[in-house]
Short mmCIF file of C-alpha atoms in Angstrom, two decimals:
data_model
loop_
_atom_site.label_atom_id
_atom_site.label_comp_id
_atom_site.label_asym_id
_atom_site.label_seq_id
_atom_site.Cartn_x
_atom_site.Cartn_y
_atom_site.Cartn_z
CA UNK A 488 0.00 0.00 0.00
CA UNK A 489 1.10 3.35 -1.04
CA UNK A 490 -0.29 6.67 1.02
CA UNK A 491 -0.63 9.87 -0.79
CA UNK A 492 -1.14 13.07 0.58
CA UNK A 493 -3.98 13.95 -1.92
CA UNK A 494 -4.79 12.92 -5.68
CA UNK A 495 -2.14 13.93 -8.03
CA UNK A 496 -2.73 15.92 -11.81
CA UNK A 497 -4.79 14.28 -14.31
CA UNK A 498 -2.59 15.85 -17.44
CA UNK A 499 1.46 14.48 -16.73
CA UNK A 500 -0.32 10.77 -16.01
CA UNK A 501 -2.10 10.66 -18.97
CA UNK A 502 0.47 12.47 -20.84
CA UNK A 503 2.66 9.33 -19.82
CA UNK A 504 0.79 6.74 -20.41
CA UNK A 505 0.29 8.09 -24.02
CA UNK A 506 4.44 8.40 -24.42
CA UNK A 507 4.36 4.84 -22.75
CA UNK A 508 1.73 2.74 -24.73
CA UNK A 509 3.63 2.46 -27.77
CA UNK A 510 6.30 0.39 -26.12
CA UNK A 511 3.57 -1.69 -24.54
CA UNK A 512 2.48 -5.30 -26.54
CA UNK A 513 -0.55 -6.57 -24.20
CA UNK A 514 -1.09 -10.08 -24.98
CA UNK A 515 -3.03 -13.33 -23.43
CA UNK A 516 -1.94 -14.28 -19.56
CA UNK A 517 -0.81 -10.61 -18.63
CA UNK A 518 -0.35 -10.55 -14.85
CA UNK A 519 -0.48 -7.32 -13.05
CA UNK A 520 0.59 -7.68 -8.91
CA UNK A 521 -0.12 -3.82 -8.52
CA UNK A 522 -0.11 -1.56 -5.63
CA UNK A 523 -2.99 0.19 -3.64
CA UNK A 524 -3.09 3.88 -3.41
CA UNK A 525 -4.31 5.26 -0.75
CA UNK A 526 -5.25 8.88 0.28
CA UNK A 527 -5.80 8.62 3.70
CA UNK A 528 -7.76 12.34 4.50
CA UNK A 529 -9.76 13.54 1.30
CA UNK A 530 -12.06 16.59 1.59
CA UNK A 531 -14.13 17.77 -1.30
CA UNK A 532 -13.81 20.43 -2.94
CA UNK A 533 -17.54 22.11 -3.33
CA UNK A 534 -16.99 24.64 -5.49
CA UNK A 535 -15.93 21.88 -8.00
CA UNK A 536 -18.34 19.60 -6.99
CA UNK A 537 -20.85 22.14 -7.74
CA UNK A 538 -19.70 22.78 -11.16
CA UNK A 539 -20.11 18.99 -11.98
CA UNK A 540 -23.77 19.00 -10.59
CA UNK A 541 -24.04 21.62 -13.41
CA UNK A 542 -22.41 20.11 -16.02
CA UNK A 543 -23.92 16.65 -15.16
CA UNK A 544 -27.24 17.45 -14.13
CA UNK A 545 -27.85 16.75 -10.86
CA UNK A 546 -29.47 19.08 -8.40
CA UNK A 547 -27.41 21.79 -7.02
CA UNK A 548 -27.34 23.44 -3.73
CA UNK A 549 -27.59 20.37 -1.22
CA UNK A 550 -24.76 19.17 1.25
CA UNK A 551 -24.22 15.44 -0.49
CA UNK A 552 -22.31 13.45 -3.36
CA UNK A 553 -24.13 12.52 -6.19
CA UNK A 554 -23.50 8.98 -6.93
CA UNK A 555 -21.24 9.02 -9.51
CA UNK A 556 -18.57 11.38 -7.93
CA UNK A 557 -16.37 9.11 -6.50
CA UNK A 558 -15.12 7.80 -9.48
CA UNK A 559 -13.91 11.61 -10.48
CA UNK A 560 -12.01 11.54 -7.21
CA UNK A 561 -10.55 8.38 -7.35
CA UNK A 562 -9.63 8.54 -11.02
CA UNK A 563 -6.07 10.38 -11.09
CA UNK A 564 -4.73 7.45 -8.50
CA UNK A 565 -6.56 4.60 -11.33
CA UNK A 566 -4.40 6.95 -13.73
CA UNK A 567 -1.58 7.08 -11.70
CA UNK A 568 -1.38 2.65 -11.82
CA UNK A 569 -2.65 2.20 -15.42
CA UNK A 570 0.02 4.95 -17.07
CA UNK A 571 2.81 2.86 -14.79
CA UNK A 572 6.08 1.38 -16.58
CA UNK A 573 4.94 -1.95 -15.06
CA UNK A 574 1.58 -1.94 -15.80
CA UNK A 575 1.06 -4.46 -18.78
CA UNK A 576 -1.61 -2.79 -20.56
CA UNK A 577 -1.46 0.55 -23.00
CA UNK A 578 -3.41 3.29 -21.76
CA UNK A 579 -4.00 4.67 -25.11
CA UNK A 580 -6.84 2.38 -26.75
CA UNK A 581 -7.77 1.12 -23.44
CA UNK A 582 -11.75 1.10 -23.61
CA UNK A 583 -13.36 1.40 -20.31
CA UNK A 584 -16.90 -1.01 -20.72
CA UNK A 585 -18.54 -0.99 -17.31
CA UNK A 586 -18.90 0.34 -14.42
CA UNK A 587 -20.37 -1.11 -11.09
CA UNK A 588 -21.13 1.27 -8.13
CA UNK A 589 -22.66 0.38 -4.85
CA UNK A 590 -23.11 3.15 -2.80
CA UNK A 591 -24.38 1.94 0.95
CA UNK A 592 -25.69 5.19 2.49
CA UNK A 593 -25.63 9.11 2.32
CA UNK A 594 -22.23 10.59 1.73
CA UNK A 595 -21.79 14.56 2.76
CA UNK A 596 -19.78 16.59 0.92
CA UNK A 597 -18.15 18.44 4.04
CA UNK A 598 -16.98 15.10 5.32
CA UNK A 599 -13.57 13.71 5.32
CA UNK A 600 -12.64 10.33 3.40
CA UNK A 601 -10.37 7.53 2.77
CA UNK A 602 -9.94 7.09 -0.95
CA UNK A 603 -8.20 4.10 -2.33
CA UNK A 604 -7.81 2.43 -6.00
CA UNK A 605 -6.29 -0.83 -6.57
CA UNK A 606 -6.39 -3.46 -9.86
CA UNK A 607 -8.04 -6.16 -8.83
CA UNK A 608 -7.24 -8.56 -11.58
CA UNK A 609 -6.28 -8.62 -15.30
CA UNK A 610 -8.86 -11.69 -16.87
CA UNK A 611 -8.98 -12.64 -20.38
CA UNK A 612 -11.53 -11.62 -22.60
CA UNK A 613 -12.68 -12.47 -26.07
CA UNK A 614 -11.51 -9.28 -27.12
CA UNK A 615 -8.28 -8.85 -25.28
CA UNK A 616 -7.57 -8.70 -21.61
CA UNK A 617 -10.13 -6.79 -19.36
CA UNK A 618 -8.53 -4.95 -16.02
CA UNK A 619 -10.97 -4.62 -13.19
CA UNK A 620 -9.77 -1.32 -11.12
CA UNK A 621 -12.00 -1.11 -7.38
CA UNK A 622 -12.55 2.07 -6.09
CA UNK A 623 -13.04 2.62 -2.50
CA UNK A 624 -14.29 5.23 -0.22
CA UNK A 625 -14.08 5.18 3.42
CA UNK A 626 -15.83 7.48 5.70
CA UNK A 627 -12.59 6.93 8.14
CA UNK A 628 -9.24 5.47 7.65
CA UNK A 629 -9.81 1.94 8.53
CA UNK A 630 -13.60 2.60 8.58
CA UNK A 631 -16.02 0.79 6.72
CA UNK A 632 -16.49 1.19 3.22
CA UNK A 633 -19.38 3.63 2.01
CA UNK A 634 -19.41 4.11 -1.87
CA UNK A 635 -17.32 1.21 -4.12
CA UNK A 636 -16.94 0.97 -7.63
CA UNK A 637 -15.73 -1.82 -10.13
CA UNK A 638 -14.95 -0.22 -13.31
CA UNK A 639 -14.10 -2.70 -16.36
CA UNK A 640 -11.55 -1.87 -19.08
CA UNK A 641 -10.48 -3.32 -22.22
CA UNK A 642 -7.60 -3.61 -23.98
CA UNK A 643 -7.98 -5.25 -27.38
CA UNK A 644 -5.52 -7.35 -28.52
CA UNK A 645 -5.18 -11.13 -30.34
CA UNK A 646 -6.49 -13.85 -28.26
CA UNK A 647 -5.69 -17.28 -29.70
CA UNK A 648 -4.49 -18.70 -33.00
CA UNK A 649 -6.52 -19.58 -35.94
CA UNK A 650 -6.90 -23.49 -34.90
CA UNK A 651 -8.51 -22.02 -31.34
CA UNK A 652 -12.10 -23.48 -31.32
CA UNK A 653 -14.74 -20.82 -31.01
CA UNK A 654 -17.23 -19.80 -28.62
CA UNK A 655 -20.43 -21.56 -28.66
CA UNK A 656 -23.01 -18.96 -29.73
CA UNK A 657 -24.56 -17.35 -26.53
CA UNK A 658 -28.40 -18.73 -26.10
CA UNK A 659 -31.43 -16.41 -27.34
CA UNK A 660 -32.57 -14.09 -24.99
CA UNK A 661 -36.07 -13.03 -24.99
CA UNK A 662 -36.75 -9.87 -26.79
CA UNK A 663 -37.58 -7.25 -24.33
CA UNK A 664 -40.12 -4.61 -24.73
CA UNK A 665 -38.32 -1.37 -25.88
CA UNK A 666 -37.57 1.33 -22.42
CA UNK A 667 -40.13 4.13 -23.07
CA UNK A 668 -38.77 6.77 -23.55
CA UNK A 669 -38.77 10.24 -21.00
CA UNK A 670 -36.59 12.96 -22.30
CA UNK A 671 -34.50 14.06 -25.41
CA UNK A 672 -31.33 15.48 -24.92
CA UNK A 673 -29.65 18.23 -27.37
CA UNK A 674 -26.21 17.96 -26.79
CA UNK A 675 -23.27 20.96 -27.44
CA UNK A 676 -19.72 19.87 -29.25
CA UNK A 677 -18.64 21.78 -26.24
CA UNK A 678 -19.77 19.02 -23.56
CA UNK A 679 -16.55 17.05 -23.31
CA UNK A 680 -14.61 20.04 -22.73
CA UNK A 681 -17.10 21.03 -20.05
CA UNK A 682 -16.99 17.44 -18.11
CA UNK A 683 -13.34 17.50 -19.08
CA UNK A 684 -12.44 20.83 -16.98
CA UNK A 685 -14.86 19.60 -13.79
CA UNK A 686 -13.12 15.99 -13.92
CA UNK A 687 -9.72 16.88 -14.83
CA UNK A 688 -9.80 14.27 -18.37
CA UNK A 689 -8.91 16.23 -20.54
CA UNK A 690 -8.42 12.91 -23.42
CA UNK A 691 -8.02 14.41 -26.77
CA UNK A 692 -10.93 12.09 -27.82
CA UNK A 693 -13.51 14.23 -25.83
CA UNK A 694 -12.18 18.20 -26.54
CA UNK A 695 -12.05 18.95 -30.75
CA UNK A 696 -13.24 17.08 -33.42
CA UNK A 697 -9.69 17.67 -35.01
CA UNK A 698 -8.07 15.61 -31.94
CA UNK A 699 -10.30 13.29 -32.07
CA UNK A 700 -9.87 12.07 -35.48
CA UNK A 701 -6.19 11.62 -34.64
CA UNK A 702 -7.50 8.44 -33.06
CA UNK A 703 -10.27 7.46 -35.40
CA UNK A 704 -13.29 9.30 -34.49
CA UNK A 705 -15.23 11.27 -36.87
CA UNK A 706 -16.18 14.01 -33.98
CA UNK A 707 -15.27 14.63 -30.66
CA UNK A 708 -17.29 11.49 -27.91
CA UNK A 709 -19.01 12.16 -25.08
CA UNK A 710 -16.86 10.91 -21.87
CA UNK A 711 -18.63 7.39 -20.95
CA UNK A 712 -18.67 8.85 -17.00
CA UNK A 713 -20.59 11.56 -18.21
CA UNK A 714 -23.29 9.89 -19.98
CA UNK A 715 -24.04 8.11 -16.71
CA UNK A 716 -23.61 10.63 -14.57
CA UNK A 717 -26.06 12.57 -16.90
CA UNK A 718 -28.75 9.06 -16.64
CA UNK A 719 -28.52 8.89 -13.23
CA UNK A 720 -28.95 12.27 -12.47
CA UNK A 721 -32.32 11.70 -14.52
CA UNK A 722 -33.15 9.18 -13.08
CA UNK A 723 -32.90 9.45 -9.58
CA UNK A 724 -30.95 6.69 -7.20
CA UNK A 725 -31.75 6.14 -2.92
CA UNK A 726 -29.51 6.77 -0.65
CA UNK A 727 -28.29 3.00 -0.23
CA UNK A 728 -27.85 1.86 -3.96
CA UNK A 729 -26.53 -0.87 -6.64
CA UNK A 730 -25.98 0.71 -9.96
CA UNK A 731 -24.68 -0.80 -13.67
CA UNK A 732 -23.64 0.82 -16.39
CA UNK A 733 -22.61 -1.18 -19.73
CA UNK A 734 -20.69 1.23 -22.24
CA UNK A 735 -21.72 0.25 -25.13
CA UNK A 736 -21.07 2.75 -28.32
CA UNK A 737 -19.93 6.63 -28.16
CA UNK A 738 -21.72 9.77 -28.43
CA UNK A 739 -20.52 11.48 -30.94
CA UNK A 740 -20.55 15.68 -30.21
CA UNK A 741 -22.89 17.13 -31.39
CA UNK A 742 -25.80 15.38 -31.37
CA UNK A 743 -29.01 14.31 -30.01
CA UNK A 744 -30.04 11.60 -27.71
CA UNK A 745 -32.61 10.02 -25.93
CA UNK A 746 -33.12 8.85 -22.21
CA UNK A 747 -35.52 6.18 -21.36
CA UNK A 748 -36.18 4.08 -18.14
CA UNK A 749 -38.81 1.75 -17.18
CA UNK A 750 -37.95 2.74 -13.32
CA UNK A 751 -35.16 0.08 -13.00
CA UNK A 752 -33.12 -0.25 -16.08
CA UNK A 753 -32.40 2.78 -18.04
CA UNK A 754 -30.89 3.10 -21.81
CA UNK A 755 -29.44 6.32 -23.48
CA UNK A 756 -29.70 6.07 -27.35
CA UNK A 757 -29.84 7.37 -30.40
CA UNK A 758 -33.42 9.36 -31.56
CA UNK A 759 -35.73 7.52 -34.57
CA UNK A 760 -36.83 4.02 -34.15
CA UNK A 761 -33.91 2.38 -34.95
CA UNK A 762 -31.52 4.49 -32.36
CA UNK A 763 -28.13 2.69 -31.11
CA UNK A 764 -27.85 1.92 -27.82
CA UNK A 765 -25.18 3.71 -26.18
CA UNK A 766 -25.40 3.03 -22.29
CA UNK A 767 -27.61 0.95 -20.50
CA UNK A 768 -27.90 0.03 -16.92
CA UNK A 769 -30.08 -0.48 -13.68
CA UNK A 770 -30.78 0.79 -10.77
CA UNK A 771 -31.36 -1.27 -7.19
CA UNK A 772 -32.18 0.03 -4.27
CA UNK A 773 -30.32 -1.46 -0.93
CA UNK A 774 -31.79 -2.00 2.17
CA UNK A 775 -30.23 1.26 4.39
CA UNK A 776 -29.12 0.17 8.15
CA UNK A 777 -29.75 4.07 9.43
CA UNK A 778 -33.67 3.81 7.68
CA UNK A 779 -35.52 4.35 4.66
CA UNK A 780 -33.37 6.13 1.76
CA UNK A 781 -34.17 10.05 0.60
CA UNK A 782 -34.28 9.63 -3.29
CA UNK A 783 -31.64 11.65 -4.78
CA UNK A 784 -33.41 14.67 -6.75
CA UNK A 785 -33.62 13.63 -10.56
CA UNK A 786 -33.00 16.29 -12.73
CA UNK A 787 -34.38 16.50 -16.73
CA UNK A 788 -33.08 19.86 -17.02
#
């Protein structure tokens, strides 16, 4: 375990693990015996928090985290292993696909906290090799956990040779009635540069659409944090809460998109009847040990 007196810059670790990836060949069986970071007394910062209420859409002007926030905080120390000399994988091209976050009661925003990241294992995927980096906030040092997130990210590489016997095709799932749908979003090309200055990622992906086509995108993507963070904010999560997020195709900037939720799972996609999928997830209420949960406000502003 490695203690940090508080969360360093966003820009030199990703600016290193762009000089770094080229010299980086992930292939099958990676092992990665990583460190945990720890920051052992972690305050918030409102005045930043409150711009990301803004930018993401959750109600401003109350004393607690919104969901999602952790993950901003605990992202320069995920940064800080992943753009490492000895970890295996390249940071540019790797795609982050999920996200898990269980959040077990309230958390104020004048509070102090124990924020660590660690990987928790590098598994093998069809695709590549998937890191799983755990998030953890503490509402003490030593103290029990309070928020926790599993984020899932993907590095793409060969898998096998050409005799390696494929997958058995996945059963047939049963078509699901289509999420109705609640709100339409109109979304700036300046929106990744917004998240991007309340979050510190400033990826070239998410700023210009001339940077972004450096890496193969025809305009500047939405971050994937921030099209969750802009769901959930929608729709609403308790106190004590289990949410998912898959990732499943950008949002390209500009554009417009559409938020639907049956009350549980919730889907932001493309507008028309045949609109792509880009995130989709759920949201489960826990059972809270200090009572019944105060819904976070949902915002559709």
């Amino acid at each position: 375990m490695t203690s940090l007196r508080s969360t360093p810059s966003l820009g030199p670790l990703l600016a290193r693990g762009a000089l770094l990836s080229p010299f980086k060949r992930p292939r099958p069986g990676a092992a990665f015996a990583g460190d945990r970071l720890v920051v052992p007394e972690l305050r918030v910062d409102v005045d930043r928090l409150s711009c990301y209420e803004r930018v993401c859409g959750f109600a401003t002007g109350g004393d607690g985290l919104p969901i999602t926030y952790p993950h901003v905080l605990g992202f320069p120390l995920a940064m800080r292993i992943m753009s490492g000399r000895d970890f295996p994988l390249p940071l540019l091209g790797l795609v982050h696909t999920s996200i898990d976050i269980t959040r077990r009661r309230a958390l104020a925003s004048t509070d102090a906290y124990e924020l660590s990241v660690h990987i928790a294992e590098l598994a093998p995927h069809r695709r590549g090799t998937q890191a799983s980096v755990v998030t953890e906030l503490r509402a003490r040092p030593g103290g029990a956990v309070v928020w926790e997130s599993t984020s899932a990210y993907l590095a793409r590489h060969r898998t096998g040779t050409s005799a390696e016997p494929r997958e058995a095709a996945p059963e047939p799932t049963p078509e699901r009635e289509p999420l109705p749908v609640l709100d339409e979003w109109r979304l700036g090309g300046d929106v990744g540069r917004r998240y991007g200055a309340v979050s510190g990622d400033r990826n070239p992906i998410h700023l210009h659409p001339l940077t972004a086509r450096l890496f193969g995108f025809p305009r500047a993507i939405a971050h994937g944090m921030w099209t969750v963070a802009r769901c959930l904010a929608a729709h609403g999560t308790p106190s004590a809460v289990h949410a998912h997020a898959d990732f499943r195709a950008p949002v390209l900037l500009p554009g417009t998109v559409a938020f639907a939720s049956d009350g549980e799972r919730f889907e932001l996609r493309g507008t028309g009847r045949a609109g792509r999928v880009h995130v989709s997830g759920r949201v489960d209420p826990l059972r809270d040990p200090g009572g019944p949960p105060a819904q976070e406000p949902s915002s559709s502003s």
